[in-house]
Amino acid sequence: MDFVLPAPVKEALGRLEAAGYAAYAVGGCVRDHVLGMEPHDYDICTSAAPQEMQKVFQGERTIETGIKHGTLTVLLSGMPLEITTFRVDGEYLDGRHPSSVRFADRVEDDLSRRDFTINAMAYSPKTGLVDPFGGQADCKRGVIRCVGEAEQRFGEDALRILRALRFSARLGFPIEEATARAAHAGRDMLQKISRERIAAELTGTLMGAHCAQVLADFPDVLCAAIPDLEALTRSDRWPHTLRTLTFAPQDPTLRWAALLMEAPRPDRFDLPYEILQGLKMPTKLCETVRKLTPIENRSFRKGLPSIRWLLMRLGPEQAEQMLLLLEADMLALHPASSEKAIRKEYRQNREELHRLLDENVCYSLSQLAVNGQDMAKAGLRGPQIGQTLNRLLLQVVMNELPNEREALLNAIHQENEDNLRGL
Ligand code: ATP
Ligand code: MG
């Protein structure tokens, strides 16, 4: 198998070899090459120790990413290359971190500590593909399989359970039987893993083109990571959630919103937000999902409130996201024969949204043709002012009143008179 490696990668391998060390491209980039996909970055492994690497790349820009663990990042022609000394992990005492890291002499040793066969291949132009665990065959066959004994490997590092789900969701490869069994059996070990690492792997899983299939097969693992999803995954809303996920655009916020849209319960309407906060997700994502998931937003699909109403509730950016989410929700609700019509309808909805924004349509208090001072002049006081402004905004948004000063002031005076007459 011949790979076309980018010039900086070839150069790094060449320089290490010229200095007498073994060096390979390794891991994800080799897997992607074997699968005929474009790697998004290149990792290199080498027999050179960190200090020896530093000598080889003297004069180049380097970042000491993890010297202790044997990793140095080198910038060659603007390309960042993570170069790591061959290593084997010591014993895992806590199910998270190896208690020690030992440098190794042979690339095969380094490959043996890696998680899945498809991730445990190395390549150099000099030696060709190094594939001691049948990674190439598993790429061809299309399976996710642990290197070695699955149960033991998940016992060493339970995060690998979620990594299996992530690669399966991304590549559409089923998880091989023994590996799947060990994933189910070992799911409770996820409690030992930090929330941030869990969140990163779950986001990766949700972003996969095949995430619905994976979550359908591993709801127990999902619930081990997020116990608050137990009720949802056991409910009749779960199949719909999975279908919605398959139609939701591949965007982290929208995928999380699709997963959590059916999660709120009468006693815990803020559950999506609580879950994401618990996972220590970025504040912006937590807040956005919180605004996208309430059930009220979905009354839009029944055709009642207008796009302006969504704009008022959510603002321009989130109104657009909401339309995408509603489209996924609708596609999930209806048979494939309606797909074309639904997609067309929502394309038009988005166009309408853009048109309204281009026309500078009023959807917020700051755009309203009257303000608080006008209300005070009209004799309103305290909380009445805010309430009246909001009511006027809603009337403008619903097209019941034009956004014109005269008309709005008239409406207030009319109201005042009605009030005085005791209506
Ligand atoms: P991606 O395209 O998502 O970056 P990747 O294969 O490069 O895929 P990374 O998470 O970047 O995945 O990890 C790089 C490599 O390190 C993996 O291919 C795998 O060989 C190894 N690896 C990463 N995490 C683990 C782990 N928890 N246990 C064992 N090996 C791991
Ligand atoms: Mg990577």
Short mmCIF file of C-alpha atoms in Angstrom, two decimals, residues 85-389:
data_model
loop_
_atom_site.label_atom_id
_atom_site.label_comp_id
_atom_site.label_asym_id
_atom_site.label_seq_id
_atom_site.Cartn_x
_atom_site.Cartn_y
_atom_site.Cartn_z
CA THR A 85 8.34 8.59 21.44
CA PHE A 86 7.30 4.92 21.17
CA ARG A 87 5.80 4.06 24.52
CA VAL A 88 3.95 1.42 26.38
CA ASP A 89 1.61 2.25 29.22
CA GLY A 90 2.31 0.90 32.68
CA GLU A 91 -0.43 -0.55 34.82
CA TYR A 92 -3.73 1.27 35.00
CA LEU A 93 -4.63 1.46 38.65
CA ASP A 94 -7.57 3.88 38.47
CA GLY A 95 -9.17 3.00 35.14
CA ARG A 96 -8.13 6.34 33.74
CA HIS A 97 -4.41 6.96 33.75
CA PRO A 98 -1.51 4.59 33.37
CA SER A 99 0.47 4.66 36.60
CA SER A 100 3.63 5.06 34.55
CA VAL A 101 4.71 5.48 30.95
CA ARG A 102 7.67 3.57 29.61
CA PHE A 103 9.41 4.37 26.39
CA ALA A 104 9.65 1.41 24.03
CA ASP A 105 12.07 0.41 21.31
CA ARG A 106 9.75 -1.07 18.73
CA VAL A 107 6.82 0.43 16.91
CA GLU A 108 4.85 -2.80 17.49
CA ASP A 109 4.97 -2.18 21.24
CA ASP A 110 3.65 1.33 20.75
CA LEU A 111 0.84 0.02 18.53
CA SER A 112 -0.18 -2.56 21.12
CA ARG A 113 -1.24 0.11 23.64
CA ARG A 114 -3.61 1.75 21.14
CA ASP A 115 -7.37 1.34 21.40
CA PHE A 116 -8.73 -0.24 18.22
CA THR A 117 -7.16 -2.28 15.45
CA ILE A 118 -8.03 0.37 12.86
CA ASN A 119 -6.15 2.95 15.00
CA ALA A 120 -3.16 0.69 15.61
CA MET A 121 -1.35 0.94 12.28
CA ALA A 122 1.83 2.80 11.39
CA TYR A 123 3.33 3.69 8.03
CA SER A 124 6.60 4.95 6.67
CA PRO A 125 7.74 5.10 3.07
CA LYS A 126 10.77 3.04 4.11
CA THR A 127 8.96 0.09 5.73
CA GLY A 128 5.46 0.39 4.33
CA LEU A 129 2.45 -0.44 6.47
CA VAL A 130 3.02 -1.87 9.95
CA ASP A 131 -0.18 -3.62 10.93
CA PRO A 132 0.31 -6.27 13.62
CA PHE A 133 -3.36 -6.44 14.72
CA GLY A 134 -5.17 -6.72 11.40
CA GLY A 135 -6.25 -3.09 11.22
CA GLN A 136 -6.29 -3.07 7.43
CA ALA A 137 -8.55 -6.13 7.31
CA ASP A 138 -10.89 -4.54 9.86
CA CYS A 139 -10.98 -1.35 7.76
CA LYS A 140 -11.98 -3.46 4.75
CA ARG A 141 -14.49 -5.48 6.74
CA GLY A 142 -15.68 -2.35 8.49
CA VAL A 143 -15.57 -3.20 12.21
CA ILE A 144 -14.44 -1.51 15.40
CA ARG A 145 -12.44 -4.05 17.38
CA CYS A 146 -10.26 -3.59 20.44
CA VAL A 147 -6.57 -4.38 20.24
CA GLY A 148 -6.30 -7.41 22.49
CA GLU A 149 -8.85 -8.38 25.13
CA ALA A 150 -11.72 -5.88 25.02
CA GLU A 151 -12.70 -6.30 28.65
CA GLN A 152 -9.16 -5.65 29.80
CA ARG A 153 -8.69 -2.67 27.49
CA PHE A 154 -11.91 -1.01 28.68
CA GLY A 155 -10.88 -1.82 32.25
CA GLU A 156 -7.62 0.06 31.71
CA ASP A 157 -9.35 3.13 30.30
CA ALA A 158 -13.15 3.26 30.24
CA LEU A 159 -13.14 6.25 27.92
CA ARG A 160 -12.37 3.73 25.17
CA ILE A 161 -15.99 2.55 25.46
CA LEU A 162 -17.19 5.94 24.26
CA ARG A 163 -14.41 6.14 21.71
CA ALA A 164 -15.73 2.89 20.23
CA LEU A 165 -19.17 4.50 19.92
CA ARG A 166 -17.64 7.62 18.37
CA PHE A 167 -15.69 5.77 15.67
CA SER A 168 -18.67 3.55 14.96
CA ALA A 169 -20.92 6.61 14.58
CA ARG A 170 -18.43 8.37 12.34
CA LEU A 171 -17.46 5.49 10.07
CA GLY A 172 -20.70 3.51 10.14
CA PHE A 173 -18.75 0.40 11.21
CA PRO A 174 -20.50 -1.87 13.67
CA ILE A 175 -18.69 -2.65 16.91
CA GLU A 176 -17.40 -6.21 16.81
CA GLU A 177 -19.27 -8.62 19.06
CA ALA A 178 -16.75 -9.20 21.86
CA THR A 179 -15.91 -5.50 21.94
CA ALA A 180 -19.63 -4.60 22.05
CA ARG A 181 -20.26 -7.08 24.85
CA ALA A 182 -17.40 -5.62 26.87
CA ALA A 183 -18.73 -2.09 26.22
CA HIS A 184 -22.16 -2.98 27.60
CA ALA A 185 -20.67 -4.86 30.53
CA GLY A 186 -18.14 -2.16 31.41
CA ARG A 187 -20.39 0.88 31.06
CA ASP A 188 -20.50 1.68 34.78
CA MET A 189 -16.76 2.31 34.74
CA LEU A 190 -17.55 5.53 32.85
CA GLN A 191 -18.28 7.08 36.24
CA LYS A 192 -14.53 7.26 36.78
CA ILE A 193 -14.01 9.38 33.67
CA SER A 194 -13.95 13.17 33.80
CA ARG A 195 -17.07 14.95 32.60
CA GLU A 196 -15.09 16.92 30.01
CA ARG A 197 -13.65 13.83 28.33
CA ILE A 198 -17.06 12.18 28.32
CA ALA A 199 -18.58 15.29 26.79
CA ALA A 200 -15.96 15.43 24.03
CA GLU A 201 -16.50 11.80 23.01
CA LEU A 202 -20.30 12.13 23.16
CA THR A 203 -20.21 15.25 21.00
CA GLY A 204 -18.02 13.33 18.56
CA THR A 205 -20.53 10.48 18.58
CA LEU A 206 -23.49 12.80 17.97
CA MET A 207 -21.61 14.40 15.08
CA GLY A 208 -21.23 11.05 13.36
CA ALA A 209 -23.35 10.36 10.29
CA HIS A 210 -24.41 7.05 11.86
CA CYS A 211 -25.01 8.22 15.42
CA ALA A 212 -28.66 7.14 15.54
CA GLN A 213 -27.80 3.51 14.85
CA VAL A 214 -25.09 3.54 17.51
CA LEU A 215 -27.33 5.14 20.14
CA ALA A 216 -30.09 2.69 19.26
CA ASP A 217 -27.68 -0.17 19.98
CA PHE A 218 -26.06 1.35 23.09
CA PRO A 219 -28.70 3.32 25.03
CA ASP A 220 -27.36 1.73 28.23
CA VAL A 221 -23.90 3.14 27.58
CA LEU A 222 -25.37 6.58 26.86
CA CYS A 223 -27.27 6.42 30.16
CA ALA A 224 -24.17 5.33 32.04
CA ALA A 225 -22.58 8.55 30.76
CA ILE A 226 -25.75 10.64 31.32
CA PRO A 227 -27.98 8.95 33.93
CA ASP A 228 -30.64 11.66 33.47
CA LEU A 229 -31.42 10.21 30.03
CA GLU A 230 -32.75 6.97 31.50
CA ALA A 231 -36.40 8.07 31.30
CA LEU A 232 -36.08 9.35 27.72
CA THR A 233 -34.36 6.25 26.35
CA ARG A 234 -37.05 4.07 27.91
CA SER A 235 -39.94 6.19 26.63
CA ASP A 236 -41.88 6.05 23.38
CA ARG A 237 -40.22 9.37 22.44
CA TRP A 238 -36.85 7.70 22.03
CA PRO A 239 -37.38 6.31 18.49
CA HIS A 240 -38.50 9.76 17.38
CA THR A 241 -35.43 11.32 19.02
CA LEU A 242 -33.18 8.94 17.12
CA ARG A 243 -34.91 9.72 13.84
CA THR A 244 -34.62 13.44 14.49
CA LEU A 245 -30.88 12.98 15.07
CA THR A 246 -30.45 11.39 11.67
CA PHE A 247 -32.00 14.46 10.02
CA ALA A 248 -30.38 17.15 12.19
CA PRO A 249 -27.52 19.06 10.51
CA GLN A 250 -24.03 18.01 11.61
CA ASP A 251 -23.52 20.83 14.07
CA PRO A 252 -22.78 20.20 17.77
CA THR A 253 -25.45 22.58 19.08
CA LEU A 254 -28.16 21.20 16.80
CA ARG A 255 -27.23 17.58 17.43
CA TRP A 256 -27.32 18.09 21.22
CA ALA A 257 -30.60 19.95 20.88
CA ALA A 258 -32.01 17.09 18.79
CA LEU A 259 -30.92 14.56 21.40
CA LEU A 260 -32.40 16.57 24.27
CA MET A 261 -35.51 18.03 22.64
CA GLU A 262 -37.78 15.34 24.07
CA ALA A 263 -35.97 15.12 27.41
CA PRO A 264 -37.78 17.87 29.41
CA ARG A 265 -40.43 16.61 31.80
CA PRO A 266 -43.11 18.55 33.65
CA ASP A 267 -41.08 18.33 36.84
CA ARG A 268 -37.75 19.03 35.10
CA PHE A 269 -38.38 21.30 32.16
CA ASP A 270 -34.78 22.58 32.26
CA LEU A 271 -33.25 19.12 31.97
CA PRO A 272 -31.36 19.75 28.71
CA TYR A 273 -29.54 22.67 30.30
CA GLU A 274 -28.83 20.76 33.50
CA ILE A 275 -27.41 17.83 31.54
CA LEU A 276 -25.10 19.99 29.44
CA GLN A 277 -23.96 22.02 32.45
CA GLY A 278 -23.23 18.77 34.24
CA LEU A 279 -21.03 17.76 31.31
CA LYS A 280 -19.23 21.11 31.60
CA MET A 281 -20.08 21.97 28.00
CA PRO A 282 -19.29 25.52 26.78
CA THR A 283 -21.71 28.10 28.21
CA LYS A 284 -22.85 29.27 24.78
CA LEU A 285 -23.88 25.75 23.77
CA CYS A 286 -25.71 25.17 27.09
CA GLU A 287 -27.61 28.44 26.76
CA THR A 288 -28.50 27.91 23.11
CA VAL A 289 -29.79 24.39 23.63
CA ARG A 290 -31.79 25.69 26.58
CA LYS A 291 -33.50 28.19 24.28
CA LEU A 292 -34.04 25.75 21.40
CA THR A 293 -35.54 22.82 23.31
CA PRO A 294 -38.73 24.16 25.00
CA ILE A 295 -41.88 22.61 23.64
CA GLU A 296 -43.44 26.05 22.92
CA ASN A 297 -41.02 26.54 20.03
CA ARG A 298 -42.59 23.60 18.30
CA SER A 299 -46.03 25.15 18.15
CA PHE A 300 -44.49 26.86 15.11
CA ARG A 301 -44.77 23.69 13.10
CA LYS A 302 -48.52 23.71 13.54
CA GLY A 303 -48.43 26.90 11.51
CA LEU A 304 -49.76 29.23 14.18
CA PRO A 305 -47.07 31.71 15.15
CA SER A 306 -45.03 33.31 12.44
CA ILE A 307 -41.35 33.33 11.74
CA ARG A 308 -41.39 36.76 13.34
CA TRP A 309 -42.59 35.13 16.53
CA LEU A 310 -39.58 32.78 16.49
CA LEU A 311 -37.39 35.81 15.83
CA MET A 312 -38.86 37.58 18.84
CA ARG A 313 -38.36 34.57 21.11
CA LEU A 314 -34.90 33.57 19.90
CA GLY A 315 -33.19 36.31 17.89
CA PRO A 316 -31.85 35.87 14.33
CA GLU A 317 -29.14 33.25 14.83
CA GLN A 318 -31.19 30.93 17.00
CA ALA A 319 -34.34 31.39 14.94
CA GLU A 320 -32.38 30.00 12.00
CA GLN A 321 -31.13 27.08 14.12
CA MET A 322 -34.66 26.48 15.36
CA LEU A 323 -35.95 26.22 11.80
CA LEU A 324 -33.28 23.62 11.04
CA LEU A 325 -34.22 21.68 14.14
CA LEU A 326 -37.92 21.87 13.38
CA GLU A 327 -37.23 20.65 9.88
CA ALA A 328 -35.40 17.60 11.31
CA ASP A 329 -38.28 17.07 13.73
CA MET A 330 -40.81 17.19 10.88
CA LEU A 331 -38.76 14.88 8.66
CA ALA A 332 -38.61 12.44 11.56
CA LEU A 333 -42.38 12.60 12.04
CA HIS A 334 -43.36 12.00 8.43
CA PRO A 335 -42.79 9.21 5.94
CA ALA A 336 -40.02 9.47 3.38
CA SER A 337 -42.59 10.36 0.71
CA SER A 338 -43.06 13.79 2.35
CA GLU A 339 -39.38 14.55 2.57
CA LYS A 340 -39.17 16.67 -0.54
CA ALA A 341 -42.15 18.80 0.39
CA ILE A 342 -40.91 19.33 3.96
CA ARG A 343 -37.45 20.32 2.80
CA LYS A 344 -38.96 22.78 0.37
CA GLU A 345 -41.24 24.28 3.01
CA TYR A 346 -38.37 24.83 5.41
CA ARG A 347 -36.09 26.21 2.72
CA GLN A 348 -38.81 28.77 2.11
CA ASN A 349 -39.12 29.43 5.83
CA ARG A 350 -35.41 30.20 6.03
CA GLU A 351 -35.62 32.43 2.98
CA GLU A 352 -38.51 34.25 4.60
CA LEU A 353 -36.41 34.71 7.73
CA HIS A 354 -33.58 36.23 5.71
CA ARG A 355 -36.00 38.46 3.86
CA LEU A 356 -37.48 39.75 7.13
CA LEU A 357 -34.00 40.47 8.46
CA ASP A 358 -33.03 42.27 5.24
CA GLU A 359 -36.16 44.38 5.60
CA ASN A 360 -35.17 45.22 9.16
CA VAL A 361 -38.42 43.90 10.49
CA CYS A 362 -39.16 44.65 14.15
CA TYR A 363 -38.66 41.69 16.50
CA SER A 364 -37.12 43.25 19.62
CA LEU A 365 -38.01 46.00 22.10
CA SER A 366 -35.05 48.08 20.94
CA GLN A 367 -36.55 48.23 17.43
CA LEU A 368 -40.01 49.22 18.60
CA ALA A 369 -41.08 52.73 17.49
CA VAL A 370 -41.92 53.68 21.10
CA ASN A 371 -39.85 53.32 24.27
CA GLY A 372 -40.08 53.50 28.06
CA GLN A 373 -40.11 57.27 28.14
CA ASP A 374 -43.14 57.34 25.86
CA MET A 375 -44.87 54.98 28.25
CA ALA A 376 -44.04 57.19 31.23
CA LYS A 377 -45.37 60.22 29.39
CA ALA A 378 -48.57 58.32 28.69
CA GLY A 379 -48.97 57.91 32.43
CA LEU A 380 -47.76 54.34 32.90
CA ARG A 381 -45.69 53.46 35.93
CA GLY A 382 -43.32 50.76 37.17
CA PRO A 383 -43.82 47.26 35.82
CA GLN A 384 -46.73 48.46 33.68
CA ILE A 385 -44.15 50.03 31.34
CA GLY A 386 -42.33 46.81 30.54
CA GLN A 387 -45.55 44.82 30.30
CA THR A 388 -47.10 47.30 27.88
CA LEU A 389 -43.99 47.49 25.71
#
